PDB file of C-alpha atoms in Angstrom:
ATOM      1  CA  MET R 800      -7.872  32.815 -39.299  1.00 33.00           C
ATOM      2  CA  ALA R 801      -8.527  30.936 -36.388  1.00 35.00           C
ATOM      3  CA  ALA R 802     -12.028  31.706 -36.378  1.00 35.00           C
ATOM      4  CA  SER R 803     -12.654  30.600 -39.776  1.00 30.00           C
ATOM      5  CA  ILE R 804     -11.032  27.203 -39.381  1.00 29.00           C
ATOM      6  CA  PHE R 805     -12.894  26.537 -36.270  1.00 29.00           C
ATOM      7  CA  ALA R 806     -16.368  27.512 -38.137  1.00 31.00           C
ATOM      8  CA  THR R 807     -15.428  25.151 -41.117  1.00 28.00           C
ATOM      9  CA  LEU R 808     -13.147  22.488 -40.483  1.00 29.00           C
ATOM     10  CA  ALA R 809     -13.624  19.125 -38.915  1.00 34.00           C
ATOM     11  CA  LEU R 810     -12.590  18.229 -35.697  1.00 35.00           C
ATOM     12  CA  PRO R 811      -9.540  16.076 -36.356  1.00 36.00           C
ATOM     13  CA  PHE R 812      -8.218  18.759 -38.919  1.00 36.00           C
ATOM     14  CA  ILE R 813      -8.713  21.367 -36.008  1.00 38.00           C
ATOM     15  CA  ALA R 814      -6.360  19.446 -33.780  1.00 40.00           C
ATOM     16  CA  HIS R 815      -3.648  18.698 -36.357  1.00 39.00           C
ATOM     17  CA  TRP R 816      -3.705  22.253 -37.549  1.00 40.00           C
ATOM     18  CA  TYR R 817      -2.838  23.420 -33.959  1.00 44.00           C
ATOM     19  CA  LEU R 818      -0.462  20.821 -33.507  1.00 43.00           C
ATOM     20  CA  ILE R 819       1.482  21.937 -36.368  1.00 37.00           C
ATOM     21  CA  ALA R 820       1.038  25.438 -36.353  1.00 37.00           C
ATOM     22  CA  ARG R 821       1.947  26.296 -32.699  1.00 42.00           C
ATOM     23  CA  LYS R 822       4.131  29.270 -32.952  1.00 42.00           C
ATOM     24  CA  GLY R 823       3.890  32.918 -33.965  1.00 48.00           C
ATOM     25  CA  GLU R 824       0.351  34.477 -34.701  1.00 51.00           C
ATOM     26  CA  SER R 825      -1.248  30.746 -34.597  1.00 83.00           C
ATOM     27  CA  MET R 826      -0.243  30.429 -31.000  1.00 85.00           C
ATOM     28  CA  GLN R 827      -1.800  33.674 -30.402  1.00 88.00           C
ATOM     29  CA  ASP R 828      -4.854  32.746 -32.134  1.00 90.00           C
ATOM     30  CA  ALA R 829      -4.944  29.695 -29.954  1.00 91.00           C
ATOM     31  CA  ILE R 830      -4.975  31.167 -26.933  1.00 94.00           C
ATOM     32  CA  ARG R 831      -7.389  33.976 -27.958  1.00 94.00           C
ATOM     33  CA  GLN R 832      -9.621  31.033 -28.997  1.00 94.00           C
ATOM     34  CA  ALA R 833      -8.994  29.156 -25.441  1.00 96.00           C
ATOM     35  CA  ALA R 834      -9.956  32.150 -23.599  1.00 97.00           C
ATOM     36  CA  ALA R 835     -13.274  32.937 -25.559  1.00 97.00           C
ATOM     37  CA  ASP R 836     -14.129  29.330 -24.889  1.00 97.00           C
ATOM     38  CA  LEU R 837     -13.729  29.705 -21.378  1.00 98.00           C
ATOM     39  CA  ALA R 838     -15.127  33.334 -21.271  1.00 98.00           C
ATOM     40  CA  ARG R 839     -18.639  31.891 -22.639  1.00 96.00           C
ATOM     41  CA  SER R 840     -18.415  28.315 -20.801  1.00 97.00           C
ATOM     42  CA  SER R 841     -21.433  27.691 -18.093  1.00 96.00           C
ATOM     43  CA  TYR R 842     -19.325  25.216 -16.428  1.00 97.00           C
ATOM     44  CA  ALA R 843     -15.520  24.975 -16.947  1.00 98.00           C
ATOM     45  CA  ILE R 844     -13.106  22.600 -15.523  1.00 99.00           C
ATOM     46  CA  ALA R 845      -9.012  22.221 -15.264  1.00 99.00           C
ATOM     47  CA  LEU R 846      -7.292  18.567 -15.414  1.00 99.00           C
ATOM     48  CA  THR R 847      -3.941  18.826 -14.551  1.00 98.00           C
ATOM     49  CA  GLY R 848      -0.666  16.377 -14.442  1.00 96.00           C
ATOM     50  CA  ALA R 849       2.800  16.388 -13.634  1.00 91.00           C
ATOM     51  CA  GLY R 850       3.838  19.002 -16.265  1.00 93.00           C
ATOM     52  CA  ILE R 851       2.263  21.582 -14.210  1.00 96.00           C
ATOM     53  CA  SER R 852       4.263  21.538 -11.395  1.00 94.00           C
ATOM     54  CA  THR R 853       7.805  20.956 -13.386  1.00 91.00           C
ATOM     55  CA  GLU R 854       8.578  24.715 -13.366  1.00 93.00           C
ATOM     56  CA  SER R 855       7.940  24.423  -9.607  1.00 94.00           C
ATOM     57  CA  GLY R 856      11.355  22.242  -9.571  1.00 88.00           C
ATOM     58  CA  LEU R 857       9.385  19.223  -9.369  1.00 83.00           C
ATOM     59  CA  ALA R 858      10.462  16.641 -12.355  1.00 69.00           C
ATOM     60  CA  ASP R 859       7.609  14.876 -14.198  1.00 57.00           C
ATOM     61  CA  PHE R 860       7.528  11.232 -14.720  1.00 57.00           C
ATOM     62  CA  ARG R 861       7.637  10.591 -18.489  1.00 55.00           C
ATOM     63  CA  GLY R 862       9.093  13.839 -20.265  1.00 58.00           C
ATOM     64  CA  PRO R 863      12.388  13.888 -21.575  1.00 59.00           C
ATOM     65  CA  LYS R 864      13.994  14.356 -18.148  1.00 60.00           C
ATOM     66  CA  GLY R 865      11.426  12.766 -16.260  1.00 54.00           C
ATOM     67  CA  ILE R 866      11.979  10.633 -13.139  1.00 56.00           C
ATOM     68  CA  TRP R 867      11.003   7.237 -14.828  1.00 52.00           C
ATOM     69  CA  THR R 868      12.790   8.410 -18.055  1.00 55.00           C
ATOM     70  CA  THR R 869      16.179   8.868 -16.242  1.00 58.00           C
ATOM     71  CA  ASP R 870      15.704   6.165 -13.858  1.00 57.00           C
ATOM     72  CA  LYS R 871      13.987   2.823 -14.826  1.00 57.00           C
ATOM     73  CA  GLN R 872      14.898   1.302 -11.496  1.00 66.00           C
ATOM     74  CA  ALA R 873      12.733   3.971  -9.398  1.00 61.00           C
ATOM     75  CA  GLU R 874       9.866   3.341 -12.187  1.00 61.00           C
ATOM     76  CA  ALA R 875      10.335  -0.143 -11.348  1.00 64.00           C
ATOM     77  CA  LYS R 876       9.847   0.361  -7.585  1.00 70.00           C
ATOM     78  CA  ALA R 877       7.160   2.605  -7.915  1.00 70.00           C
ATOM     79  CA  TYR R 878       4.969  -0.563  -9.721  1.00 69.00           C
ATOM     80  CA  GLN R 879       6.058  -2.539  -6.397  1.00 80.00           C
ATOM     81  CA  ARG R 880       4.972  -0.106  -3.741  1.00 86.00           C
ATOM     82  CA  TYR R 881       1.324  -0.982  -3.550  1.00 88.00           C
ATOM     83  CA  ASP R 882       2.143  -4.667  -3.030  1.00 91.00           C
ATOM     84  CA  MET R 883       4.879  -3.835  -0.495  1.00 92.00           C
ATOM     85  CA  PHE R 884       2.032  -1.795   1.722  1.00 92.00           C
ATOM     86  CA  LEU R 885      -0.151  -5.113   1.285  1.00 93.00           C
ATOM     87  CA  THR R 886       2.222  -7.253   2.359  1.00 94.00           C
ATOM     88  CA  ASP R 887       5.077  -5.832   4.763  1.00 95.00           C
ATOM     89  CA  PRO R 888       3.557  -2.413   5.893  1.00 94.00           C
ATOM     90  CA  ARG R 889       6.742  -1.758   7.989  1.00 93.00           C
ATOM     91  CA  ALA R 890       8.823  -1.815   4.942  1.00 90.00           C
ATOM     92  CA  TYR R 891       6.667   0.273   3.019  1.00 91.00           C
ATOM     93  CA  TRP R 892       6.699   2.979   5.948  1.00 90.00           C
ATOM     94  CA  GLU R 893      10.684   2.647   6.250  1.00 85.00           C
ATOM     95  CA  GLU R 894      10.964   3.536   2.457  1.00 80.00           C
ATOM     96  CA  MET R 895       8.172   6.084   2.243  1.00 80.00           C
ATOM     97  CA  SER R 896       9.611   8.128   5.650  1.00 73.00           C
ATOM     98  CA  GLY R 897      13.204   7.907   4.285  1.00 67.00           C
ATOM     99  CA  THR R 898      14.437   5.497   6.797  1.00 49.00           C
ATOM    100  CA  VAL R 899      15.365   3.346   4.258  1.00 44.00           C
ATOM    101  CA  GLY R 900      16.381   4.822   0.441  1.00 47.00           C
ATOM    102  CA  THR R 901      15.600   8.142  -0.823  1.00 49.00           C
ATOM    103  CA  HIS R 902      12.008   8.340  -1.282  1.00 56.00           C
ATOM    104  CA  GLY R 903      11.158  10.342   1.914  1.00 63.00           C
ATOM    105  CA  GLU R 904      13.280  12.998   0.519  1.00 67.00           C
ATOM    106  CA  PHE R 905      11.370  13.103  -2.857  1.00 70.00           C
ATOM    107  CA  TYR R 906       8.149  13.723  -0.662  1.00 70.00           C
ATOM    108  CA  LYS R 907      10.083  16.495   1.428  1.00 74.00           C
ATOM    109  CA  LEU R 908      10.743  18.261  -1.602  1.00 77.00           C
ATOM    110  CA  LEU R 909       7.085  17.923  -2.569  1.00 78.00           C
ATOM    111  CA  ARG R 910       6.171  19.533   0.766  1.00 76.00           C
ATOM    112  CA  GLN R 911       8.577  22.297   0.208  1.00 84.00           C
ATOM    113  CA  ALA R 912       7.479  23.292  -3.608  1.00 90.00           C
ATOM    114  CA  GLN R 913       5.871  26.491  -4.288  1.00 96.00           C
ATOM    115  CA  PRO R 914       3.394  27.188  -7.139  1.00 97.00           C
ATOM    116  CA  ASN R 915       4.180  28.545 -10.415  1.00 98.00           C
ATOM    117  CA  PRO R 916       2.409  31.087 -12.614  1.00 98.00           C
ATOM    118  CA  GLY R 917       0.216  28.039 -14.317  1.00 98.00           C
ATOM    119  CA  HIS R 918      -1.043  27.276 -10.661  1.00 99.00           C
ATOM    120  CA  LEU R 919      -1.629  30.999 -10.136  1.00 99.00           C
ATOM    121  CA  ALA R 920      -3.329  31.457 -13.371  1.00 99.00           C
ATOM    122  CA  LEU R 921      -5.702  28.565 -12.696  1.00 99.00           C
ATOM    123  CA  ALA R 922      -6.687  29.871  -9.056  1.00 99.00           C
ATOM    124  CA  ARG R 923      -7.216  33.397 -10.998  1.00 99.00           C
ATOM    125  CA  LEU R 924      -9.723  31.757 -13.299  1.00 99.00           C
ATOM    126  CA  GLU R 925     -11.223  30.176 -10.069  1.00 99.00           C
ATOM    127  CA  HIS R 926     -11.488  33.108  -8.552  1.00 98.00           C
ATOM    128  CA  MET R 927     -12.875  34.888 -11.632  1.00 98.00           C
ATOM    129  CA  GLY R 928     -15.806  32.197 -11.676  1.00 98.00           C
ATOM    130  CA  ILE R 929     -14.647  30.540 -14.764  1.00 99.00           C
ATOM    131  CA  ILE R 930     -12.954  27.272 -13.720  1.00 99.00           C
ATOM    132  CA  LYS R 931     -15.269  25.279 -11.422  1.00 99.00           C
ATOM    133  CA  CYS R 932     -13.299  22.558 -10.427  1.00 99.00           C
ATOM    134  CA  THR R 933      -9.481  21.371 -10.993  1.00 99.00           C
ATOM    135  CA  ILE R 934      -8.867  17.805 -11.073  1.00 99.00           C
ATOM    136  CA  THR R 935      -5.393  16.925 -10.576  1.00 98.00           C
ATOM    137  CA  GLN R 936      -3.058  13.909 -10.687  1.00 96.00           C
ATOM    138  CA  ASN R 937      -0.589  15.613  -8.617  1.00 95.00           C
ATOM    139  CA  VAL R 938       0.149  14.705  -4.897  1.00 91.00           C
ATOM    140  CA  ASP R 939       2.046  18.272  -4.035  1.00 91.00           C
ATOM    141  CA  GLY R 940      -1.003  20.482  -2.922  1.00 92.00           C
ATOM    142  CA  LEU R 941       0.405  23.165  -5.241  1.00 96.00           C
ATOM    143  CA  HIS R 942      -2.976  24.206  -6.622  1.00 98.00           C
ATOM    144  CA  GLU R 943      -4.302  24.873  -3.097  1.00 97.00           C
ATOM    145  CA  LYS R 944      -1.180  26.636  -2.109  1.00 96.00           C
ATOM    146  CA  ALA R 945      -2.034  29.109  -5.397  1.00 98.00           C
ATOM    147  CA  GLY R 946      -5.304  29.566  -3.917  1.00 98.00           C
ATOM    148  CA  SER R 947      -7.372  26.972  -6.145  1.00 98.00           C
ATOM    149  CA  LYS R 948     -10.355  26.053  -3.429  1.00 98.00           C
ATOM    150  CA  ASN R 949     -12.307  23.411  -5.251  1.00 98.00           C
ATOM    151  CA  VAL R 950      -9.649  20.832  -5.601  1.00 98.00           C
ATOM    152  CA  ILE R 951      -9.914  16.936  -6.389  1.00 98.00           C
ATOM    153  CA  HIS R 952      -6.823  14.971  -5.597  1.00 98.00           C
ATOM    154  CA  TYR R 953      -7.114  12.090  -8.238  1.00 98.00           C
ATOM    155  CA  HIS R 954      -4.323  10.267  -7.074  1.00 96.00           C
ATOM    156  CA  GLY R 955      -4.232  11.679  -3.495  1.00 94.00           C
ATOM    157  CA  THR R 956      -2.024  14.086  -1.588  1.00 90.00           C
ATOM    158  CA  VAL R 957       1.089  13.590   0.648  1.00 85.00           C
ATOM    159  CA  ASP R 958      -0.540  15.978   3.119  1.00 86.00           C
ATOM    160  CA  LYS R 959      -3.129  13.119   4.071  1.00 90.00           C
ATOM    161  CA  LEU R 960      -3.164   9.226   5.180  1.00 93.00           C
ATOM    162  CA  ARG R 961      -5.512   6.844   4.315  1.00 94.00           C
ATOM    163  CA  CYS R 962      -6.841   3.686   5.764  1.00 94.00           C
ATOM    164  CA  THR R 963      -7.494   1.216   2.981  1.00 90.00           C
ATOM    165  CA  ALA R 964      -9.838  -0.945   5.046  1.00 93.00           C
ATOM    166  CA  CYS R 965     -12.578   1.804   6.084  1.00 93.00           C
ATOM    167  CA  GLY R 966     -11.463   4.636   3.945  1.00 91.00           C
ATOM    168  CA  LEU R 967     -10.717   7.330   7.031  1.00 95.00           C
ATOM    169  CA  ARG R 968      -8.171   9.929   6.175  1.00 95.00           C
ATOM    170  CA  TYR R 969      -5.553  11.882   8.630  1.00 95.00           C
ATOM    171  CA  ASP R 970      -3.896  15.066   8.354  1.00 92.00           C
ATOM    172  CA  VAL R 971      -0.210  13.725   8.547  1.00 87.00           C
ATOM    173  CA  GLU R 972       1.174  16.302  10.421  1.00 86.00           C
ATOM    174  CA  LYS R 973      -1.513  14.935  13.497  1.00 90.00           C
ATOM    175  CA  VAL R 974      -0.316  11.415  13.382  1.00 90.00           C
ATOM    176  CA  SER R 975       2.642  10.221  15.262  1.00 87.00           C
ATOM    177  CA  LEU R 976       5.081   8.522  13.591  1.00 82.00           C
ATOM    178  CA  ASP R 977       7.157   7.159  16.456  1.00 85.00           C
ATOM    179  CA  GLU R 978       6.294   3.649  15.848  1.00 86.00           C
ATOM    180  CA  ILE R 979       5.510   2.354  12.134  1.00 89.00           C
ATOM    181  CA  PRO R 980       3.270   1.423  10.637  1.00 93.00           C
ATOM    182  CA  PRO R 981       0.822   4.060  12.074  1.00 93.00           C
ATOM    183  CA  ARG R 982      -2.419   2.835  12.810  1.00 95.00           C
ATOM    184  CA  CYS R 983      -6.153   3.730  12.070  1.00 96.00           C
ATOM    185  CA  GLY R 984      -8.410   3.810  15.055  1.00 94.00           C
ATOM    186  CA  CYS R 985     -10.070   0.808  13.380  1.00 96.00           C
ATOM    187  CA  GLY R 986      -6.546  -1.137  13.879  1.00 94.00           C
ATOM    188  CA  ARG R 987      -5.840  -1.368  10.340  1.00 96.00           C
ATOM    189  CA  PRO R 988      -2.138   0.122   9.166  1.00 96.00           C
ATOM    190  CA  LEU R 989      -2.265   3.793   7.502  1.00 95.00           C
ATOM    191  CA  LYS R 990      -0.421   4.414   4.272  1.00 93.00           C
ATOM    192  CA  TYR R 991      -0.082   7.942   2.309  1.00 90.00           C
ATOM    193  CA  ASP R 992      -2.969   8.959   0.722  1.00 92.00           C
ATOM    194  CA  VAL R 993      -1.387   8.581  -2.595  1.00 91.00           C
ATOM    195  CA  VAL R 994      -2.484   6.278  -5.148  1.00 93.00           C
ATOM    196  CA  HIS R 995       0.262   3.860  -6.385  1.00 89.00           C
ATOM    197  CA  PHE R 996       0.302   1.662  -9.166  1.00 84.00           C
ATOM    198  CA  LYS R 997      -2.107  -1.416  -8.895  1.00 87.00           C
ATOM    199  CA  GLU R 998      -4.011   0.355  -6.076  1.00 91.00           C
ATOM    200  CA  PRO R 999      -7.956   1.248  -6.921  1.00 92.00           C
ATOM    201  CA  ILE R1000      -8.459   4.930  -7.079  1.00 95.00           C
ATOM    202  CA  PRO R1001     -10.955   5.667  -3.900  1.00 92.00           C
ATOM    203  CA  SER R1002     -14.216   5.183  -4.856  1.00 93.00           C
ATOM    204  CA  ASP R1003     -15.356   8.865  -3.366  1.00 93.00           C
ATOM    205  CA  ILE R1004     -12.812  10.244  -5.361  1.00 96.00           C
ATOM    206  CA  MET R1005     -13.565   8.632  -8.772  1.00 97.00           C
ATOM    207  CA  GLN R1006     -17.538   9.747  -8.448  1.00 97.00           C
ATOM    208  CA  ALA R1007     -16.787  13.160  -7.593  1.00 98.00           C
ATOM    209  CA  ALA R1008     -14.618  13.517 -10.501  1.00 98.00           C
ATOM    210  CA  GLU R1009     -16.743  11.892 -12.974  1.00 97.00           C
ATOM    211  CA  ALA R1010     -19.429  14.233 -11.510  1.00 97.00           C
ATOM    212  CA  GLU R1011     -17.540  17.022 -12.576  1.00 98.00           C
ATOM    213  CA  VAL R1012     -16.799  16.282 -16.222  1.00 97.00           C
ATOM    214  CA  MET R1013     -20.434  15.059 -16.559  1.00 95.00           C
ATOM    215  CA  LYS R1014     -21.430  18.707 -15.899  1.00 95.00           C
ATOM    216  CA  CYS R1015     -18.626  20.714 -17.754  1.00 96.00           C
ATOM    217  CA  ASP R1016     -18.713  21.875 -21.232  1.00 95.00           C
ATOM    218  CA  VAL R1017     -15.429  23.255 -21.353  1.00 97.00           C
ATOM    219  CA  MET R1018     -12.329  21.337 -20.009  1.00 98.00           C
ATOM    220  CA  LEU R1019      -8.893  22.657 -19.810  1.00 98.00           C
ATOM    221  CA  VAL R1020      -6.214  19.791 -19.723  1.00 98.00           C
ATOM    222  CA  CYS R1021      -2.793  21.055 -18.449  1.00 97.00           C
ATOM    223  CA  GLY R1022       0.295  19.224 -18.055  1.00 96.00           C
ATOM    224  CA  THR R1023      -0.649  15.638 -18.489  1.00 94.00           C
ATOM    225  CA  SER R1024       0.880  12.848 -20.540  1.00 91.00           C
ATOM    226  CA  ALA R1025      -2.676  11.086 -20.556  1.00 92.00           C
ATOM    227  CA  VAL R1026      -1.527   8.001 -20.637  1.00 91.00           C
ATOM    228  CA  VAL R1027      -2.039   6.810 -16.912  1.00 90.00           C
ATOM    229  CA  TYR R1028      -5.844   5.169 -16.669  1.00 92.00           C
ATOM    230  CA  PRO R1029      -8.429   5.820 -15.164  1.00 95.00           C
ATOM    231  CA  PHE R1030      -7.341   9.460 -15.203  1.00 96.00           C
ATOM    232  CA  ALA R1031      -6.878   9.670 -19.087  1.00 96.00           C
ATOM    233  CA  THR R1032     -10.442   8.412 -18.979  1.00 96.00           C
ATOM    234  CA  LEU R1033     -11.881  11.641 -17.934  1.00 97.00           C
ATOM    235  CA  PRO R1034     -11.572  13.749 -21.147  1.00 96.00           C
ATOM    236  CA  ARG R1035     -13.051  10.642 -23.162  1.00 95.00           C
ATOM    237  CA  LEU R1036     -15.845  10.639 -20.855  1.00 95.00           C
ATOM    238  CA  LEU R1037     -16.893  14.009 -21.395  1.00 94.00           C
ATOM    239  CA  ARG R1038     -16.520  13.515 -25.535  1.00 90.00           C
ATOM    240  CA  SER R1039     -18.636  10.232 -25.432  1.00 88.00           C
ATOM    241  CA  ARG R1040     -21.205  10.396 -22.451  1.00 82.00           C
ATOM    242  CA  GLY R1041     -21.388  14.080 -21.294  1.00 68.00           C
ATOM    243  CA  PRO R1042     -24.667  16.000 -21.751  1.00 70.00           C
ATOM    244  CA  ALA R1043     -22.720  18.554 -23.481  1.00 68.00           C
ATOM    245  CA  ARG R1044     -20.511  16.121 -25.439  1.00 72.00           C
ATOM    246  CA  SER R1045     -21.309  17.719 -29.132  1.00 75.00           C
ATOM    247  CA  SER R1046     -20.733  21.186 -27.944  1.00 87.00           C
ATOM    248  CA  ALA R1047     -18.042  20.478 -25.241  1.00 92.00           C
ATOM    249  CA  ARG R1048     -14.700  21.925 -25.908  1.00 94.00           C
ATOM    250  CA  ILE R1049     -11.320  20.205 -24.660  1.00 96.00           C
ATOM    251  CA  ILE R1050      -8.238  22.430 -24.765  1.00 96.00           C
ATOM    252  CA  GLU R1051      -5.400  20.968 -24.474  1.00 96.00           C
ATOM    253  CA  VAL R1052      -1.938  22.799 -22.852  1.00 96.00           C
ATOM    254  CA  ASN R1053       1.295  20.804 -22.651  1.00 94.00           C
ATOM    255  CA  ALA R1054       5.113  20.732 -23.727  1.00 91.00           C
ATOM    256  CA  GLU R1055       4.430  17.925 -26.154  1.00 92.00           C
ATOM    257  CA  PRO R1056       1.313  16.104 -27.919  1.00 92.00           C
ATOM    258  CA  THR R1057      -0.310  13.343 -26.090  1.00 93.00           C
ATOM    259  CA  PRO R1058      -2.858  10.543 -27.552  1.00 93.00           C
ATOM    260  CA  LEU R1059      -5.592  13.139 -26.624  1.00 94.00           C
ATOM    261  CA  THR R1060      -4.237  15.253 -29.534  1.00 91.00           C
ATOM    262  CA  HIS R1061      -3.066  12.559 -31.776  1.00 92.00           C
ATOM    263  CA  GLU R1062      -6.778  11.141 -31.275  1.00 90.00           C
ATOM    264  CA  ALA R1063      -8.429  14.557 -31.809  1.00 87.00           C
ATOM    265  CA  VAL R1064     -10.050  13.863 -28.078  1.00 92.00           C
ATOM    266  CA  SER R1065      -8.814  17.444 -27.618  1.00 92.00           C
ATOM    267  CA  ASP R1066     -10.361  20.287 -29.973  1.00 92.00           C
ATOM    268  CA  TYR R1067      -7.192  21.896 -30.325  1.00 89.00           C
ATOM    269  CA  PHE R1068      -3.577  21.708 -28.805  1.00 93.00           C
ATOM    270  CA  ILE R1069      -1.547  24.589 -27.408  1.00 94.00           C
ATOM    271  CA  GLU R1070       1.948  23.688 -27.171  1.00 93.00           C
ATOM    272  CA  GLY R1071       4.261  25.430 -24.676  1.00 93.00           C
ATOM    273  CA  LYS R1072       4.896  25.829 -21.145  1.00 95.00           C
ATOM    274  CA  THR R1073       1.713  26.060 -18.736  1.00 97.00           C
ATOM    275  CA  GLY R1074       3.498  28.280 -16.687  1.00 97.00           C
ATOM    276  CA  GLU R1075       3.563  30.632 -19.834  1.00 96.00           C
ATOM    277  CA  VAL R1076       0.479  29.686 -21.730  1.00 97.00           C
ATOM    278  CA  LEU R1077      -2.002  29.356 -18.753  1.00 98.00           C
ATOM    279  CA  PRO R1078      -1.434  33.058 -17.648  1.00 98.00           C
ATOM    280  CA  ALA R1079      -1.699  34.025 -21.135  1.00 97.00           C
ATOM    281  CA  ILE R1080      -5.350  32.373 -21.204  1.00 98.00           C
ATOM    282  CA  ALA R1081      -6.037  34.043 -17.777  1.00 98.00           C
ATOM    283  CA  GLU R1082      -5.309  37.510 -18.851  1.00 98.00           C
ATOM    284  CA  ALA R1083      -7.068  37.125 -22.077  1.00 98.00           C
ATOM    285  CA  VAL R1084     -10.365  35.776 -20.194  1.00 98.00           C
ATOM    286  CA  ALA R1085      -9.941  38.782 -17.679  1.00 98.00           C
ATOM    287  CA  ALA R1086     -10.302  41.064 -21.015  1.00 97.00           C
ATOM    288  CA  LEU R1087     -13.609  39.304 -22.090  1.00 97.00           C
ATOM    289  CA  ILE R1088     -15.536  39.370 -19.191  1.00 90.00           C
TER     290      ILE R1088
END
């Protein structure tokens, strides 16, 4: 049934069909179709958001039980954090290190988290030669812990510090925090290499991500709400400007529909836990190659 629908129906209806028929046999059809698209791809990439790490014990931000859904004060503080760094780097570091407040404890939790089957499935697809690059919003480093090698951290990582003046990055373990704020060799204060609200994406990261999008013919979008920009523009970039835009496939795996689903940017939507759907896709791909 799925094959005939893909062959004969317009894109918006395909996306809607997978949205409303997402259980039982239709779910299996979608997984088989995703595996077939990936197996015959020449350059597939993955985009991931906070939803892929919820099964590692890390709450997402905008889901029903997300950090900002349940704690509006935490969301408000997140919007102020970059301004805090610019105006009072010491206060920023006191909060981020846990000297003041609880944000430091959250970052410790990120470092202690372990990859789940969703991360492992993407690493497996990379090892098969299918996924060429993973572009992630997550700062937790779980893709690397799972074994993925080519990862672009669009919003940075807690394992690095970055100078916003010269762009130099440091391993956080190699920087003394006896005095805060720690400083770059150029004399300017360092910040965690995570992108806060109102902070621009580092140009080297943005260019690397867009270059990967422009090369790909299949995009696997996993666990992202697709409402944070400019990350949310990447699927749209493929659809509007990519060399393979007329034939490119965008596969969406998420716990709930997103703007990519509703606007038919994605070709089809598979509703479910990434830790369950992605291993099933990887297993189906392995059977095809």
